[in-house]
Amino acid sequence: MDNDNPIGIFDSGIGGLTVARAIHKRLPAERLIYFGDTAHLPYGDKSAAAIQAYSIKITDILIREGCKLIVIACNSASSAAYELLREYSGSKAKIINVIDPMVDYVSEKFSGKSVGLIGTRQTIQSNIYLQKLLSKDPEADLISLATPLLVPMIEEGFMHDKISRDIISEYLGYEAFCNISSLILGCTHYPLIKDEIEDYYSGKVEALDSSEIVAAHLHKYLQENQMESNIRKGENKFFVSDYTASFEALTRMFFGEEIHLEKFRLWE
Ligand code: DGL
């Protein structure tokens, strides 16, 4: 495998663009191929079996595109399909998920402290964050809450307004969260409301955004394995399994710049 080969990144939709953005900023010489499975969004309310089937299909496409490494930029897919994808891709492409780098970070920085987690139903019900944290620190104290309204709220553009403030305070008013020191944003859409969440806590609780942490982890992995590209060969590509103009309009919000989405026929 050539170091100039691209890095694949996938998500159920465009939330994973927050991770792609952090990777692009940190590693501008890497060519990215992004796949948003907008035809099957949201993953957060799907069964693990359905998420696994979609994830295998997308991984296949990214391997065929020559990706040297694949980042699962979705907590729901990371919790339901990571082990399966690792086995499936074997030596063809290394798979990185968004949960392990966050677990490493939290167990290092917040050991002995109570930590909150918000995410989709799939991510929370899988209990994966707690299992992984406990394997690093048997005393880990994680309090989890599914917050399914946040993804549609963000996609509909309700941010920094009364609706978003009301929904956020309804969720974060959860009694068990009263002593948390930090809050894991366990969904790749949530970086867009990170400041609103920190405002809710008046800066007393740190909201932990996985995009920067995953980009730093990826950078270290590429360096350690001599897989870094020196110069970007070709443009980044952004595929979606279903195209609508409204998805494209949202990309600026998630990626920080306007990008062109190309439709990829997933099942043909
Ligand atoms: N991006 C997904 C995640 O991180 C949330 C959106 C969805 O439910 O598909 O879990």
Short mmCIF file of C-alpha atoms and ligand atoms in Angstrom, two decimals:
data_model
loop_
_atom_site.label_atom_id
_atom_site.label_comp_id
_atom_site.label_asym_id
_atom_site.label_seq_id
_atom_site.Cartn_x
_atom_site.Cartn_y
_atom_site.Cartn_z
CA MET A 1 0.00 0.00 0.00
CA ASP A 2 1.29 3.43 -1.02
CA ASN A 3 1.43 6.30 1.52
CA ASP A 4 -0.30 8.51 -1.08
CA ASN A 5 -3.40 6.32 -0.98
CA PRO A 6 -6.41 8.09 0.52
CA ILE A 7 -7.93 7.87 3.97
CA GLY A 8 -11.56 6.72 3.98
CA ILE A 9 -13.99 8.28 6.42
CA PHE A 10 -17.60 7.27 6.81
CA ASP A 11 -20.70 8.17 8.77
CA SER A 12 -24.44 7.67 8.53
CA GLY A 13 -24.65 11.14 7.02
CA ILE A 14 -22.86 14.42 7.26
CA GLY A 15 -22.15 14.55 11.03
CA GLY A 16 -18.88 12.71 10.37
CA LEU A 17 -17.74 15.76 8.42
CA THR A 18 -16.82 17.27 11.83
CA VAL A 19 -14.22 14.50 12.10
CA ALA A 20 -13.19 14.89 8.43
CA ARG A 21 -12.73 18.62 9.02
CA ALA A 22 -10.41 18.06 12.00
CA ILE A 23 -8.42 15.47 10.00
CA HIS A 24 -8.17 17.77 6.97
CA LYS A 25 -6.97 20.63 9.17
CA ARG A 26 -4.36 18.55 10.96
CA LEU A 27 -3.23 16.45 7.98
CA PRO A 28 -3.71 18.59 4.83
CA ALA A 29 -1.42 16.31 2.79
CA GLU A 30 -3.78 13.36 3.20
CA ARG A 31 -6.38 12.79 0.48
CA LEU A 32 -9.78 12.04 1.99
CA ILE A 33 -12.64 9.98 0.61
CA TYR A 34 -15.74 10.60 2.67
CA PHE A 35 -18.87 8.47 2.51
CA GLY A 36 -22.12 9.65 4.12
CA ASP A 37 -24.82 6.99 4.11
CA THR A 38 -27.59 9.56 3.85
CA ALA A 39 -30.00 6.97 2.40
CA HIS A 40 -29.97 5.14 5.73
CA LEU A 41 -29.63 8.01 8.18
CA PRO A 42 -30.08 7.99 11.15
CA TYR A 43 -28.04 5.01 12.33
CA GLY A 44 -28.67 5.93 15.95
CA ASP A 45 -32.14 4.37 15.95
CA LYS A 46 -31.30 1.30 13.80
CA SER A 47 -30.54 -2.21 15.01
CA ALA A 48 -26.89 -3.26 15.35
CA ALA A 49 -27.44 -5.81 12.53
CA ALA A 50 -28.63 -3.13 10.08
CA ILE A 51 -25.73 -0.82 10.97
CA GLN A 52 -23.29 -3.70 10.48
CA ALA A 53 -24.69 -4.49 7.01
CA TYR A 54 -24.43 -0.85 5.87
CA SER A 55 -20.95 -0.47 7.37
CA ILE A 56 -19.61 -3.57 5.58
CA LYS A 57 -20.95 -2.32 2.26
CA ILE A 58 -19.32 1.09 2.71
CA THR A 59 -16.03 -0.41 3.90
CA ASP A 60 -15.97 -2.51 0.74
CA ILE A 61 -16.37 0.62 -1.39
CA LEU A 62 -13.64 2.48 0.48
CA ILE A 63 -11.26 -0.47 0.15
CA ARG A 64 -12.01 -0.60 -3.59
CA GLU A 65 -11.21 3.14 -3.77
CA GLY A 66 -7.75 2.19 -2.45
CA CYS A 67 -8.06 3.62 1.08
CA LYS A 68 -5.04 2.79 3.22
CA LEU A 69 -7.00 3.36 6.41
CA ILE A 70 -10.69 3.83 7.27
CA VAL A 71 -12.05 6.04 10.05
CA ILE A 72 -15.54 5.18 11.31
CA ALA A 73 -16.62 8.78 11.96
CA CYS A 74 -19.82 7.76 13.69
CA ASN A 75 -20.30 6.64 17.27
CA SER A 76 -23.31 4.47 16.42
CA ALA A 77 -21.35 2.54 13.75
CA SER A 78 -18.24 2.45 15.95
CA SER A 79 -20.25 0.82 18.72
CA ALA A 80 -22.14 -1.64 16.48
CA ALA A 81 -19.66 -2.55 13.76
CA TYR A 82 -16.02 -1.82 14.70
CA GLU A 83 -14.98 -5.37 15.65
CA LEU A 84 -16.74 -6.80 12.61
CA LEU A 85 -15.10 -4.31 10.23
CA ARG A 86 -11.70 -4.99 11.71
CA GLU A 87 -12.08 -8.68 11.01
CA TYR A 88 -13.62 -8.07 7.60
CA SER A 89 -10.98 -5.67 6.31
CA GLY A 90 -8.10 -7.79 7.69
CA SER A 91 -4.83 -6.59 6.24
CA LYS A 92 -6.52 -4.59 3.44
CA ALA A 93 -7.11 -1.44 5.52
CA LYS A 94 -6.60 -0.45 9.13
CA ILE A 95 -9.86 0.57 10.84
CA ILE A 96 -10.00 3.37 13.41
CA ASN A 97 -13.13 4.17 15.42
CA VAL A 98 -14.12 7.34 17.28
CA ILE A 99 -14.62 5.67 20.67
CA ASP A 100 -11.19 4.22 21.59
CA PRO A 101 -9.25 7.51 21.27
CA MET A 102 -11.84 9.23 23.49
CA VAL A 103 -11.71 6.42 26.06
CA ASP A 104 -7.89 6.72 26.20
CA TYR A 105 -8.17 10.49 26.64
CA VAL A 106 -10.82 10.29 29.38
CA SER A 107 -9.09 7.56 31.36
CA GLU A 108 -5.88 9.61 31.31
CA LYS A 109 -7.34 13.05 32.05
CA PHE A 110 -10.40 12.35 34.20
CA SER A 111 -9.44 9.32 36.24
CA GLY A 112 -11.27 9.30 39.62
CA LYS A 113 -13.82 11.84 38.37
CA SER A 114 -17.42 11.44 37.37
CA VAL A 115 -17.87 11.77 33.60
CA GLY A 116 -21.12 12.15 31.61
CA LEU A 117 -21.84 10.75 28.16
CA ILE A 118 -24.53 11.76 25.68
CA GLY A 119 -25.17 9.98 22.36
CA THR A 120 -27.70 8.20 20.20
CA ARG A 121 -29.80 5.32 21.53
CA GLN A 122 -27.58 2.80 19.72
CA THR A 123 -24.39 4.16 21.27
CA ILE A 124 -25.81 4.46 24.79
CA GLN A 125 -27.60 1.09 24.78
CA SER A 126 -24.46 -0.69 23.54
CA ASN A 127 -22.76 0.33 26.82
CA ILE A 128 -19.49 0.31 24.89
CA TYR A 129 -17.99 3.45 26.44
CA LEU A 130 -18.44 2.07 29.97
CA GLN A 131 -17.04 -1.36 29.03
CA LYS A 132 -13.97 0.18 27.41
CA LEU A 133 -13.44 2.69 30.23
CA LEU A 134 -13.72 -0.04 32.88
CA SER A 135 -11.13 -2.13 31.05
CA LYS A 136 -8.68 0.80 31.49
CA ASP A 137 -9.79 1.92 34.93
CA PRO A 138 -11.94 -0.40 37.10
CA GLU A 139 -13.02 2.63 39.19
CA ALA A 140 -14.29 4.60 36.18
CA ASP A 141 -17.55 6.44 36.86
CA LEU A 142 -19.56 7.08 33.68
CA ILE A 143 -23.14 8.35 33.61
CA SER A 144 -24.85 7.95 30.23
CA LEU A 145 -27.92 9.47 28.66
CA ALA A 146 -29.44 8.92 25.20
CA THR A 147 -30.27 12.29 23.63
CA PRO A 148 -32.00 11.31 20.34
CA LEU A 149 -33.54 14.72 19.65
CA LEU A 150 -30.18 16.45 19.27
CA VAL A 151 -29.34 15.05 15.80
CA PRO A 152 -32.60 16.13 14.10
CA MET A 153 -32.43 19.43 15.99
CA ILE A 154 -28.95 20.16 14.57
CA GLU A 155 -29.85 18.95 11.06
CA GLU A 156 -32.88 21.22 11.05
CA GLY A 157 -30.60 24.13 11.94
CA PHE A 158 -31.91 24.70 15.46
CA MET A 159 -28.74 25.91 17.15
CA HIS A 160 -27.99 28.93 19.30
CA ASP A 161 -31.68 29.68 19.63
CA LYS A 162 -34.52 29.16 22.09
CA ILE A 163 -35.44 25.69 20.79
CA SER A 164 -31.89 24.35 21.10
CA ARG A 165 -31.41 25.94 24.54
CA ASP A 166 -34.68 24.36 25.78
CA ILE A 167 -33.86 20.89 24.43
CA ILE A 168 -30.28 21.02 25.73
CA SER A 169 -31.35 22.14 29.20
CA GLU A 170 -34.08 19.49 29.32
CA TYR A 171 -31.51 16.76 28.62
CA LEU A 172 -28.62 18.14 30.65
CA GLY A 173 -30.89 18.80 33.61
CA TYR A 174 -30.74 15.01 34.12
CA GLU A 175 -30.28 14.64 37.87
CA ALA A 176 -27.53 12.02 37.67
CA PHE A 177 -25.39 14.56 35.75
CA CYS A 178 -25.22 16.95 38.73
CA ASN A 179 -21.62 16.08 39.73
CA ILE A 180 -19.96 15.40 36.38
CA SER A 181 -16.58 17.00 35.68
CA SER A 182 -16.77 16.58 31.91
CA LEU A 183 -19.24 15.42 29.28
CA ILE A 184 -18.33 13.18 26.35
CA LEU A 185 -20.05 14.31 23.16
CA GLY A 186 -20.66 10.75 21.95
CA CYS A 187 -22.07 11.66 18.55
CA THR A 188 -20.28 13.27 15.63
CA HIS A 189 -23.05 15.87 15.23
CA TYR A 190 -22.58 17.31 18.69
CA PRO A 191 -19.40 19.38 18.15
CA LEU A 192 -21.74 21.87 16.48
CA ILE A 193 -23.43 22.56 19.82
CA LYS A 194 -20.34 22.21 22.02
CA ASP A 195 -20.32 25.88 23.03
CA GLU A 196 -24.04 25.82 23.84
CA ILE A 197 -23.46 22.80 26.09
CA GLU A 198 -20.54 24.51 27.84
CA ASP A 199 -22.68 27.64 28.24
CA TYR A 200 -25.38 25.54 29.91
CA TYR A 201 -22.78 24.55 32.53
CA SER A 202 -21.38 28.12 32.67
CA GLY A 203 -17.98 26.71 31.76
CA LYS A 204 -17.83 24.39 34.82
CA VAL A 205 -18.08 21.17 32.79
CA GLU A 206 -15.76 20.51 29.86
CA ALA A 207 -17.51 19.17 26.76
CA LEU A 208 -15.22 16.59 25.10
CA ASP A 209 -15.37 16.70 21.32
CA SER A 210 -13.99 13.56 19.67
CA SER A 211 -13.08 15.14 16.32
CA GLU A 212 -9.79 16.75 17.50
CA ILE A 213 -8.94 13.73 19.65
CA VAL A 214 -9.52 11.31 16.74
CA ALA A 215 -7.46 13.49 14.36
CA ALA A 216 -4.57 13.54 16.87
CA HIS A 217 -4.82 9.76 17.33
CA LEU A 218 -4.82 9.22 13.56
CA HIS A 219 -1.81 11.51 13.12
CA LYS A 220 0.16 9.56 15.73
CA TYR A 221 -0.84 6.24 14.14
CA LEU A 222 0.29 7.36 10.66
CA GLN A 223 3.60 8.64 12.05
CA GLU A 224 4.31 5.52 14.07
CA ASN A 225 3.57 3.27 11.11
CA GLN A 226 5.36 5.41 8.49
CA MET A 227 2.10 5.81 6.59
CA GLU A 228 2.01 9.62 6.27
CA SER A 229 1.53 11.16 2.86
CA ASN A 230 3.94 13.99 1.98
CA ILE A 231 1.84 15.67 -0.64
CA ARG A 232 -1.84 15.38 -1.45
CA LYS A 233 -2.30 13.63 -4.79
CA GLY A 234 -5.76 14.62 -6.03
CA GLU A 235 -8.83 16.26 -4.56
CA ASN A 236 -10.80 15.09 -1.56
CA LYS A 237 -14.04 13.34 -2.53
CA PHE A 238 -17.34 13.36 -0.71
CA PHE A 239 -19.89 10.67 -1.57
CA VAL A 240 -23.42 10.26 -0.27
CA SER A 241 -25.79 7.33 -0.84
CA ASP A 242 -28.71 9.74 -1.32
CA TYR A 243 -28.32 13.28 -2.58
CA THR A 244 -30.49 16.24 -1.70
CA ALA A 245 -29.67 19.92 -2.05
CA SER A 246 -30.36 20.37 1.67
CA PHE A 247 -27.59 17.88 2.59
CA GLU A 248 -25.19 19.85 0.42
CA ALA A 249 -26.29 23.12 2.02
CA LEU A 250 -25.51 21.68 5.46
CA THR A 251 -21.96 20.69 4.57
CA ARG A 252 -20.57 24.18 5.18
CA MET A 253 -21.81 23.99 8.76
CA PHE A 254 -20.13 20.62 9.36
CA PHE A 255 -16.97 20.87 7.25
CA GLY A 256 -16.39 24.60 7.56
CA GLU A 257 -16.36 25.15 3.82
CA GLU A 258 -18.75 24.35 1.03
CA ILE A 259 -18.12 21.01 -0.59
CA HIS A 260 -19.68 19.18 -3.48
CA LEU A 261 -21.45 15.92 -2.65
CA GLU A 262 -21.49 13.17 -5.25
CA LYS A 263 -24.19 10.55 -5.29
CA PHE A 264 -22.87 6.98 -5.03
CA ARG A 265 -25.32 4.18 -5.81
CA LEU A 266 -24.71 1.94 -2.85
CA TRP A 267 -26.78 -1.05 -3.83
CA GLU A 268 -26.22 -1.20 -7.60
N1 DGL B 1 -23.23 10.52 13.43
C1 DGL B 1 -24.01 9.59 14.24
C2 DGL B 1 -23.23 9.21 15.50
O1 DGL B 1 -22.14 9.69 15.75
C3 DGL B 1 -25.33 10.18 14.63
C4 DGL B 1 -26.31 10.32 13.53
C5 DGL B 1 -27.13 9.07 13.33
O2 DGL B 1 -27.88 8.67 14.24
O3 DGL B 1 -27.06 8.53 12.26
O4 DGL B 1 -23.71 8.39 16.25
#
